[in-house]
mmCIF file of C-alpha atoms and ligand atoms in Angstrom:
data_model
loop_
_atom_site.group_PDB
_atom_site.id
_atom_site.type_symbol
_atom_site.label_atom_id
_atom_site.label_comp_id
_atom_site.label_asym_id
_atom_site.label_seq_id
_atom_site.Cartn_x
_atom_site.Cartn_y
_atom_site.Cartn_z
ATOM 1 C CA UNK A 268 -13.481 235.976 153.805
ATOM 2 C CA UNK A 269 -12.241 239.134 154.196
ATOM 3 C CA UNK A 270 -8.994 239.408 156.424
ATOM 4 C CA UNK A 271 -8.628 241.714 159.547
ATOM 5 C CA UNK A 272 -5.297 243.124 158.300
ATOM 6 C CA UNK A 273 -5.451 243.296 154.338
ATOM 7 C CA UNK A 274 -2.089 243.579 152.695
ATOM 8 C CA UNK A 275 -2.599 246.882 150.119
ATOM 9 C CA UNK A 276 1.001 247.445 148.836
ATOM 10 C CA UNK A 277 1.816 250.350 146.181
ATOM 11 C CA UNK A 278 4.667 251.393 143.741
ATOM 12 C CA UNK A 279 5.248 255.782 144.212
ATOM 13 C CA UNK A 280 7.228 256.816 141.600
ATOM 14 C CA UNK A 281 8.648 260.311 141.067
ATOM 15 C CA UNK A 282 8.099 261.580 137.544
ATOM 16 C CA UNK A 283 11.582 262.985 137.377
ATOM 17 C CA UNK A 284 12.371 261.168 134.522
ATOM 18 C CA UNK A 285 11.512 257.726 132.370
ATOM 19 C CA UNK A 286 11.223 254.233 134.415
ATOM 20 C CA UNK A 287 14.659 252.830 134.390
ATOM 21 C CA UNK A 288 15.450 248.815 134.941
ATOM 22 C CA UNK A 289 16.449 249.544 138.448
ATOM 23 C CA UNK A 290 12.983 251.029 139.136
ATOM 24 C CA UNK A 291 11.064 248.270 137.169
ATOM 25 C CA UNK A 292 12.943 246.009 139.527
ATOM 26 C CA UNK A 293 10.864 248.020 142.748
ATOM 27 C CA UNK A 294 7.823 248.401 141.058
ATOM 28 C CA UNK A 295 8.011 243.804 140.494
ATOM 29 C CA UNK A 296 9.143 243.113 143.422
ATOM 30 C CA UNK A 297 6.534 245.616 145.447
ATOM 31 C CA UNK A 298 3.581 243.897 142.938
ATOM 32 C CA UNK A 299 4.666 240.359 143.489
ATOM 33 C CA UNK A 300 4.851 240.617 146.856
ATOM 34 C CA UNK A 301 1.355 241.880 147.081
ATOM 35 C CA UNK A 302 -0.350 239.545 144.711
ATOM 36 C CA UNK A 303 1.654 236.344 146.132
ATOM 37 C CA UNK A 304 -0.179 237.887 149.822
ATOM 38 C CA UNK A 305 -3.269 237.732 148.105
ATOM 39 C CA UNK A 306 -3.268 241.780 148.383
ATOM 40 C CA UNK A 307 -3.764 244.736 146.513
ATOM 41 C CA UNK A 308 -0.978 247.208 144.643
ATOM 42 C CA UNK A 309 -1.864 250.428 144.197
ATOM 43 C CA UNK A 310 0.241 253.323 142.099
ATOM 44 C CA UNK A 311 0.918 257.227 143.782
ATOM 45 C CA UNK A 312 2.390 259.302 141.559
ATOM 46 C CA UNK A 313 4.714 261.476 143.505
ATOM 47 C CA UNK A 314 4.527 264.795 141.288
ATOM 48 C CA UNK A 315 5.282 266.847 143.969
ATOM 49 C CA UNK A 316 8.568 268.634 143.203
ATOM 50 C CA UNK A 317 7.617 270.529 139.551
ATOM 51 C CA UNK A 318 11.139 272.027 139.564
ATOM 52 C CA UNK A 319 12.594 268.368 139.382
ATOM 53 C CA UNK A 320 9.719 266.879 137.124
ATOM 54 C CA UNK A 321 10.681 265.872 133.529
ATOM 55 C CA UNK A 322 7.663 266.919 131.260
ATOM 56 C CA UNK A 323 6.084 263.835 130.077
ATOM 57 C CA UNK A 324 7.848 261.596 132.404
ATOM 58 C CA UNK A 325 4.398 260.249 134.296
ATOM 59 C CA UNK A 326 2.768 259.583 131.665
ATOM 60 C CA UNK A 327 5.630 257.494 130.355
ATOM 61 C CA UNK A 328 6.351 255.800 133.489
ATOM 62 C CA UNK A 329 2.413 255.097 133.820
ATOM 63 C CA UNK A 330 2.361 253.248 129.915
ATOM 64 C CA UNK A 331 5.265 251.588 130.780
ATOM 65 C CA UNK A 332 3.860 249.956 133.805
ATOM 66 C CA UNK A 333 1.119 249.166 131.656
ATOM 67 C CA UNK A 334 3.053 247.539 128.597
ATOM 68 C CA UNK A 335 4.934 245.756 130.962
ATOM 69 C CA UNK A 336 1.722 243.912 133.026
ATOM 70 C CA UNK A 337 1.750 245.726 136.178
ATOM 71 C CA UNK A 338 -1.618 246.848 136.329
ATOM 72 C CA UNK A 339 -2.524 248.534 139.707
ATOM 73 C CA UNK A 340 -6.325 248.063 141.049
ATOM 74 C CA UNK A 341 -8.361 251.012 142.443
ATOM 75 C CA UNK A 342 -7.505 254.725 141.671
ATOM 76 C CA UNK A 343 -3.935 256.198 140.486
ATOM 77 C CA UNK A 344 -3.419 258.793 143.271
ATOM 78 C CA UNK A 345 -1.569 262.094 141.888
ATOM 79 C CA UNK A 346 0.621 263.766 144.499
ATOM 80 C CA UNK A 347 -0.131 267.019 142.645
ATOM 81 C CA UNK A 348 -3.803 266.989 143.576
ATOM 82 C CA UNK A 349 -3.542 266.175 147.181
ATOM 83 C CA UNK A 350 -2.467 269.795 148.749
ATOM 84 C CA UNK A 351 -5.691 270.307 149.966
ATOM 85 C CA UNK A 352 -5.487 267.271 152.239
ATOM 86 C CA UNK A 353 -1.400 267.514 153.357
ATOM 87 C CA UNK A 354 -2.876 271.037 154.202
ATOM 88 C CA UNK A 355 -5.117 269.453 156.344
ATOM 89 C CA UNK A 356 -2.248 267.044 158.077
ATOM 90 C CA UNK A 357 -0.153 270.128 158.682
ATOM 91 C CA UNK A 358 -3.121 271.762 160.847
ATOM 92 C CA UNK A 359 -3.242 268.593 162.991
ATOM 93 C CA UNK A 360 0.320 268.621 163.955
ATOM 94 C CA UNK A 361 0.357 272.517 164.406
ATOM 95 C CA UNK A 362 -2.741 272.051 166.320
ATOM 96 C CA UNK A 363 -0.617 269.486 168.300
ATOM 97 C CA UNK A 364 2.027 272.212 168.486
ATOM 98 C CA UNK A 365 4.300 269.711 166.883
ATOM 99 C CA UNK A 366 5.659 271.980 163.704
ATOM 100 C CA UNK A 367 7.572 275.169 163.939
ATOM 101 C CA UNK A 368 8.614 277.607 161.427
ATOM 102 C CA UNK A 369 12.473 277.407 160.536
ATOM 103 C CA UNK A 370 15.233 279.431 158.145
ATOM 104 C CA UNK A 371 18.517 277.650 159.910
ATOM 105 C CA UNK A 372 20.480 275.469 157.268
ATOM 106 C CA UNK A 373 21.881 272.112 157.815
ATOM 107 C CA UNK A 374 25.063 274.099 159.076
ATOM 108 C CA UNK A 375 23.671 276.646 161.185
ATOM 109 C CA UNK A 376 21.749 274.111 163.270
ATOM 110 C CA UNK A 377 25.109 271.840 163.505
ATOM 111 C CA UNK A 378 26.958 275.408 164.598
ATOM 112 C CA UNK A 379 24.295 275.529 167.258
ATOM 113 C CA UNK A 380 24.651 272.249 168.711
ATOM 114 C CA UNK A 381 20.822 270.659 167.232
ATOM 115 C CA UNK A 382 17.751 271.707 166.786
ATOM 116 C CA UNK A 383 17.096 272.388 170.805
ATOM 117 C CA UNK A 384 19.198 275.173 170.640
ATOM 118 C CA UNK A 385 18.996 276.593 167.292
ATOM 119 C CA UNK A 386 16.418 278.861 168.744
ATOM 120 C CA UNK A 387 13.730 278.439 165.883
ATOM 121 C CA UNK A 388 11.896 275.436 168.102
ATOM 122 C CA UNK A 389 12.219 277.193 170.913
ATOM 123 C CA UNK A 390 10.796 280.221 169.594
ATOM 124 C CA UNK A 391 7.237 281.760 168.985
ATOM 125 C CA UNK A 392 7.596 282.924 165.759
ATOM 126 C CA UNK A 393 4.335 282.474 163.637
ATOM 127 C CA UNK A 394 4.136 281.066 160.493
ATOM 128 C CA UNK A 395 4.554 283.757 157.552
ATOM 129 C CA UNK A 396 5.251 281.180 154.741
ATOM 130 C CA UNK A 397 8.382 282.051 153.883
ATOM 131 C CA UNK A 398 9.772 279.625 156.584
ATOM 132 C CA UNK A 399 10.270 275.369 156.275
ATOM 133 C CA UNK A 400 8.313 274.106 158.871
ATOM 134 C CA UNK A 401 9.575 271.398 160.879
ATOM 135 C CA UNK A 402 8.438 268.867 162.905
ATOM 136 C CA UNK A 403 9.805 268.640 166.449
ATOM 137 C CA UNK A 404 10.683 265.050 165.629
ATOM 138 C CA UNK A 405 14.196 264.634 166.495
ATOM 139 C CA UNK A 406 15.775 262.322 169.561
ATOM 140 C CA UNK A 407 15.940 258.939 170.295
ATOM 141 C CA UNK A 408 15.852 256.259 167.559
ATOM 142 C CA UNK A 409 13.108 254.012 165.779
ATOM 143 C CA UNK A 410 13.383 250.449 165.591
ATOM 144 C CA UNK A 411 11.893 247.866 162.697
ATOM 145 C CA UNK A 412 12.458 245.215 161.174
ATOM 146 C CA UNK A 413 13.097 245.234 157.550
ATOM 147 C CA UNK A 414 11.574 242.335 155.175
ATOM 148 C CA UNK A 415 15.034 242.011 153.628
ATOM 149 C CA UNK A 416 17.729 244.180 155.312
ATOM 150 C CA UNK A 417 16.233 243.177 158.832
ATOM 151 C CA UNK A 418 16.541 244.174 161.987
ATOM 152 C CA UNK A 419 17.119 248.445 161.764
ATOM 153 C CA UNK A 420 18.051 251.069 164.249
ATOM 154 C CA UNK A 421 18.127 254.612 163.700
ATOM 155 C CA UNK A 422 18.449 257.501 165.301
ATOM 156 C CA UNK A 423 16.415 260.384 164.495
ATOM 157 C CA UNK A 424 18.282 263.301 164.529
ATOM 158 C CA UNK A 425 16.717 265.947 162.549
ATOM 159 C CA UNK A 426 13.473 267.811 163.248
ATOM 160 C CA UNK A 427 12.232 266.824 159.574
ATOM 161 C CA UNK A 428 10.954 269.295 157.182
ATOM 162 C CA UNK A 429 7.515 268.768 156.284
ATOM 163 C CA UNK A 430 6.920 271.718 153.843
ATOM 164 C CA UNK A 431 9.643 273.471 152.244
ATOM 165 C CA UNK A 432 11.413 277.204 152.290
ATOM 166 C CA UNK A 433 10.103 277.383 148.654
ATOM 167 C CA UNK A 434 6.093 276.394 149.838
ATOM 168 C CA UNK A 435 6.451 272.843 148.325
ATOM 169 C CA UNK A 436 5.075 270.091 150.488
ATOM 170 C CA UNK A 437 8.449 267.688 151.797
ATOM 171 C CA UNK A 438 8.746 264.151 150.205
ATOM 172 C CA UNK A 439 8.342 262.646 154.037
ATOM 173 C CA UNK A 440 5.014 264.513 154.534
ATOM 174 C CA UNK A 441 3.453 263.296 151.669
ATOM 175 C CA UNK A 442 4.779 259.934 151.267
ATOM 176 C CA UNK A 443 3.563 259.317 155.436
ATOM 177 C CA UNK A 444 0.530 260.992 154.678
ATOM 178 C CA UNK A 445 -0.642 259.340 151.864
ATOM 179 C CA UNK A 446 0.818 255.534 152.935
ATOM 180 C CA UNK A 447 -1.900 256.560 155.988
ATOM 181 C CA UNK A 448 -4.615 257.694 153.815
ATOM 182 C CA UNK A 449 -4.451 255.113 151.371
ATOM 183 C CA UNK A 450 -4.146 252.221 153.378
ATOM 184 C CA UNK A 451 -0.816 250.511 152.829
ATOM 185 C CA UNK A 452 -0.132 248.335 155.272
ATOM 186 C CA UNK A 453 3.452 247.219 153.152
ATOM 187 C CA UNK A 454 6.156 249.430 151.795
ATOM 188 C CA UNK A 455 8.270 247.756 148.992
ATOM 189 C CA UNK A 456 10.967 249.797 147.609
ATOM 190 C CA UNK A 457 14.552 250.248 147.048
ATOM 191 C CA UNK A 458 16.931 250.104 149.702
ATOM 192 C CA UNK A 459 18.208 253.653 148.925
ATOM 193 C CA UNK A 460 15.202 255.168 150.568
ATOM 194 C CA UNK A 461 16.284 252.811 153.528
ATOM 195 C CA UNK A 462 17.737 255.720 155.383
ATOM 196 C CA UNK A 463 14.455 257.989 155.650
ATOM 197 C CA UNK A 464 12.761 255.121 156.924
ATOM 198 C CA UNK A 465 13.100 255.659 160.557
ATOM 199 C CA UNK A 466 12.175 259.328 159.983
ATOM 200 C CA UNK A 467 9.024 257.994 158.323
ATOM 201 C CA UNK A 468 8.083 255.811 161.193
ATOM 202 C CA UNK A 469 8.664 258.692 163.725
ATOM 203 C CA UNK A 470 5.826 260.674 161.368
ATOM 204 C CA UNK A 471 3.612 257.915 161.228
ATOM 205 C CA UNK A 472 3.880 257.129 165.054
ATOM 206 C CA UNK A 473 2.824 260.884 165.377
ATOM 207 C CA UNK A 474 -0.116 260.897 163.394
ATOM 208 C CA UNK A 475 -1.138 257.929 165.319
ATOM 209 C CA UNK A 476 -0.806 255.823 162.844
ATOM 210 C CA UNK A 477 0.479 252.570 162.348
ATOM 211 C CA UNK A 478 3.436 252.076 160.145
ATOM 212 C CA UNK A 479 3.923 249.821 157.861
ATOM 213 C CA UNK A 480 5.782 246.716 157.335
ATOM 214 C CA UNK A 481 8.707 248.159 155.340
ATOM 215 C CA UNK A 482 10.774 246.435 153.037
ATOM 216 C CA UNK A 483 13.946 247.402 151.225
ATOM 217 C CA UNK A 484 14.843 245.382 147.742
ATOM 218 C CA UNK A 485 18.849 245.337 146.933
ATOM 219 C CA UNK A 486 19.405 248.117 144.243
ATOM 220 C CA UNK A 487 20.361 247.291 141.051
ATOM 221 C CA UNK A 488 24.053 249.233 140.358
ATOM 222 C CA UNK A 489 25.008 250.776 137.020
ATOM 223 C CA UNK A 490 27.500 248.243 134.731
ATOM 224 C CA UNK A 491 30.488 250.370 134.988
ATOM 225 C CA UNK A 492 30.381 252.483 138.504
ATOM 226 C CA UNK A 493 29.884 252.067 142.088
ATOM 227 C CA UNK A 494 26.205 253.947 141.760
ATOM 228 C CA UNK A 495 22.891 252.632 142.047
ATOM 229 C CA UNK A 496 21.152 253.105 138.697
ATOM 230 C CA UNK A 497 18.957 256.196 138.896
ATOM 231 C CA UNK A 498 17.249 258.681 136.601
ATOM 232 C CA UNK A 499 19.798 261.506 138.195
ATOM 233 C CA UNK A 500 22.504 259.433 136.896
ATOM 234 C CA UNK A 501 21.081 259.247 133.314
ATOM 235 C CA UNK A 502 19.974 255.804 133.641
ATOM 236 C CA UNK A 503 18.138 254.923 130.302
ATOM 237 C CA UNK A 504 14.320 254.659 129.730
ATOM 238 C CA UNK A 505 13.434 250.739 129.509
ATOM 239 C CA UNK A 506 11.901 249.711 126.171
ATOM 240 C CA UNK A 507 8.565 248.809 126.271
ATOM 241 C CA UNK A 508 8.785 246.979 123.182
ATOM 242 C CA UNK A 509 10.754 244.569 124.913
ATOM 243 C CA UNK A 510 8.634 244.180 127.822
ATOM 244 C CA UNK A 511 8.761 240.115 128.248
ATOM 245 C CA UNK A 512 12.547 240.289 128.142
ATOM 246 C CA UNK A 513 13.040 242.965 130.555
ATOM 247 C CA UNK A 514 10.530 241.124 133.190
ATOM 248 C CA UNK A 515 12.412 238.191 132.988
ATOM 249 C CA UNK A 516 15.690 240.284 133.186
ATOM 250 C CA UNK A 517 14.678 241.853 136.419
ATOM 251 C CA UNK A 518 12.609 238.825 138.238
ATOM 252 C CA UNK A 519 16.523 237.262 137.709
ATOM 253 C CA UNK A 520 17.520 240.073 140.245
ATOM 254 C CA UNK A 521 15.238 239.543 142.236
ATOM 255 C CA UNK A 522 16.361 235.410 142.214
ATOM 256 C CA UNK A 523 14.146 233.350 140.482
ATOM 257 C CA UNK A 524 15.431 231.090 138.062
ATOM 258 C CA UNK A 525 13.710 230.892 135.068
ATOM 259 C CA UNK A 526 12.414 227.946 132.202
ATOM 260 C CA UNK A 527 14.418 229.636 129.227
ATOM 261 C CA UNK A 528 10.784 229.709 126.884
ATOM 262 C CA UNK A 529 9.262 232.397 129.619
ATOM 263 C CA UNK A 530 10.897 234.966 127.980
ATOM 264 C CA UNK A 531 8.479 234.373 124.673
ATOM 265 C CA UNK A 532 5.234 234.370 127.109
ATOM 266 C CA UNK A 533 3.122 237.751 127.477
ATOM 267 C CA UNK A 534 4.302 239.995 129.998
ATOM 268 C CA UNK A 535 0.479 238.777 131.859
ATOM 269 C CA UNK A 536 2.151 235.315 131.835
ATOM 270 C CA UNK A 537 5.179 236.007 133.149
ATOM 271 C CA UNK A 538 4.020 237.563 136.258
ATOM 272 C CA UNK A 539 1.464 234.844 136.573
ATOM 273 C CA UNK A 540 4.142 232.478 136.623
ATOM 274 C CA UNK A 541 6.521 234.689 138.805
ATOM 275 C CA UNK A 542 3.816 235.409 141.459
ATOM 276 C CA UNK A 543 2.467 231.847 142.019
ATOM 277 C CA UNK A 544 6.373 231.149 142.709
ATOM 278 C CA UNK A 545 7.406 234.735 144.787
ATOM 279 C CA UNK A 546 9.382 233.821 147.633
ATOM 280 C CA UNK A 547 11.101 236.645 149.609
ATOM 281 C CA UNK A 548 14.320 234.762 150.777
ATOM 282 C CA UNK A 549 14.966 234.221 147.570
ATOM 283 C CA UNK A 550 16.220 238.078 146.682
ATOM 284 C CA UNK A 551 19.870 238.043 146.711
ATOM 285 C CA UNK A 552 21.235 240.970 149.594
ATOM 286 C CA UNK A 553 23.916 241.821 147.679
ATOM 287 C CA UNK A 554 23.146 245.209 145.188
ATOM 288 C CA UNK A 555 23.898 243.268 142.080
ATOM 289 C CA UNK A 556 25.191 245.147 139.104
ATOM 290 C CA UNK A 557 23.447 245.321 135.662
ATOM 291 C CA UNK A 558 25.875 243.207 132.601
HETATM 292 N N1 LIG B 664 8.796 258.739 145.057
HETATM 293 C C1 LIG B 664 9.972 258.129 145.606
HETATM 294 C C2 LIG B 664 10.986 257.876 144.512
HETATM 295 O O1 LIG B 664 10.623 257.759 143.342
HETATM 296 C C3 LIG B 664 9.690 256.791 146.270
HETATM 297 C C4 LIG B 664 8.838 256.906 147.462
HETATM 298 C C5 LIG B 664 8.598 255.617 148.204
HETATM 299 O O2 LIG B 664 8.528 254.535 147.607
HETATM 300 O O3 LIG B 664 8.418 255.707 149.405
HETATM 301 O O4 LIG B 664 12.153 257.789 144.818
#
C-alpha cells in the first residue's frame, strides 16, 4: 500500500572534485536511511558552479557510486540542465516582490547596519543582470529538529542570494528548488552544511513548501588536522577497486559493528546486510577522525 508521506531521500554532490571517504560516508548514510524507511534515494548532481567544477569529476563521482553499490532509482537530475526551471522559481518570488537586485558586499551591508538599511531592499531599482538578487529573507530565526544534531535554532540574518553577481544560480536556490521539485521529503548530509539549513527552511517556507526532515551525519576529519575531509582540502579520490573495504570502513563511522568476513562480500551484500540492520542512534556525534 502506498504511504501518504513517502520517504524519497537523495545524495547532491558537487562535481568539484573526486568522491572522497568523507563524502562516501553521506552518500551511505543518506541511502541506508532511505532503504531501511522502505524509501527511495535519488542522485542531483549539483554542476552548478563551472568555475569550481573539476573536468571529469561527475562522471567519476557517478562510477564510483556505482562500483561501490549505491545505485539510485528514477532519473539522475543534472543541476546544469535545470536553468530553465530556477528561472521559473525566480519569477514567482519576484512576482511575490520577494527578491531585489543587490551590489552591497558582506561589509557594506554590516557598515550599514543590515540589509533594512543598506538601501538596495528598500529601493526600486530594476533588475539589469549585473546585480545578485536577494531574497528579502532575513529576521527572526527557524526552528527544526535535526535527526542527529537535534533540536536547532537559527537566526536568519542575511537576505540570501539566490542568483549571483556573476549570473550563476546560488547553491540555496537550487538545492530548495530542486529538494521541492523532486520530492524529498528527507535531507541526509554532512553536518557542515548544518549552518545553511535554517536559511533553507526560510526558502522552502516561502515557496510554500514543506521542508524536509533534515538530518546532519558527524563529518569525518582528516588524520592529521582539525579539518573535515573535503575535496578543497585535497582529500584523495576513494578507490573503487577497493569498494567492499571502503563500505565497511565507512558503515564503522557511521557505528555498526561488523562480522570480520563482510569485508570479502560484494559491495550489493554489504549494504544488504547494513540496511536490514540501519539504526540512527547508532551514529556516533562526535566528528571522528580518519586512522
Ligand atoms: N552539493 C552540496 C555539496 O556537495 C551538497 C548539497 C546538499 O546535500 O544539500 O556540498
Amino acid at each position: 500500500m502506498d504511504s501518504p508521506h513517502p520517504y524519497t531521500g537523495r545524495f547532491a554532490p558537487s562535481p568539484t572534485g573526486p568522491l572522497h571517504f568523507g563524502s562516501l560516508v553521506c552518500a551511505l548514510g543518506s541511502y541506508l536511511d532511505a532503504v531501511a524507511h522502505g524509501g527511495t534515494w535519488l542522485v542531483r548532481m549539483e554542476d552548478l558552479d563551472p568555475p569550481r567544477e573539476e573536468p571529469g569529476a561527475a562522471d567519476r563521482i557517478l562510477k564510483s557510486l556505482d562500483a561501490h553499490g549505491l545505485h539510485w532509482q528514477g532519473p539522475l537530475e543534472w543541476q546544469s540542465r535545470r536553468h530553465g526551471f530556477y528561472e521559473e522559481v525566480l519569477a514567482t518570488l519576484a512576482e511575490r516582490d520577494l527578491l531585489y537586485p543587490c551590489r552591497c558586499t558582506r561589509a557594506q551591508i554590516r557598515a550599514a547596519g543590515g540589509h533594512d538599511n543598506s538601501g538596495c531592499r528598500r529601493g526600486k531599482r530594476r533588475d539589469d543582470g549585473s546585480a545578485a538578487l536577494r531574497l528579502k529573507s532575513a529576521g527572526g530565526e527557524e526552528i527544526f529538529d535535526d535527526i542527529w544534531q537535534g533540536s536547532q535554532r537559527q537566526h536568519i540574518d542575511d537576505d540570501t542570494i539566490l542568483k549571483r553577481k556573476d549570473g550563476l544560480y546560488a547553491y540555496q536556490l537550487a538545492v530548495v528548488a530542486d529538494d521541492i521539485d523532486q520530492g524529498i521529503s528527507h535531507v541526509v548530509r554532512g553536518a557542515d552544511l548544518l549552518d545553511t539549513t535554517g536559511a533553507q527552511q526560510r526558502l522552502f517556507k516561502l515557496l510554500g513548501s514543506q521542508p524536509p526532515q533534515f538530518g546532519h551525519l558527524p563529518l569525518v576529519m582528516g588524520p592529521d588536522n582539525q579539518q573535515k575531509l573535503s575535496k578543497q582540502n585535497h582529500a584523495p579520490a576513494i578507490d573503487d577497486r577497493r569498494a567492499s573495504k571502503n563500505l565497511c570502513t565507512a558503515l564503522g563511522f557511521l557505528g555498526f559493528h561488523l562480522p570480520a568476513q563482510l569485508s570479502g562480500e560484494t559491495p550489493e551484500q554489504i549494504l544488504s546486510w547494513a540496511a536490514a540492520r540501519w539504526q540512527r542512534r547508532q551514529v556516533d556525534l562526535r566528528n571522528r577522525h580518519l586512522a
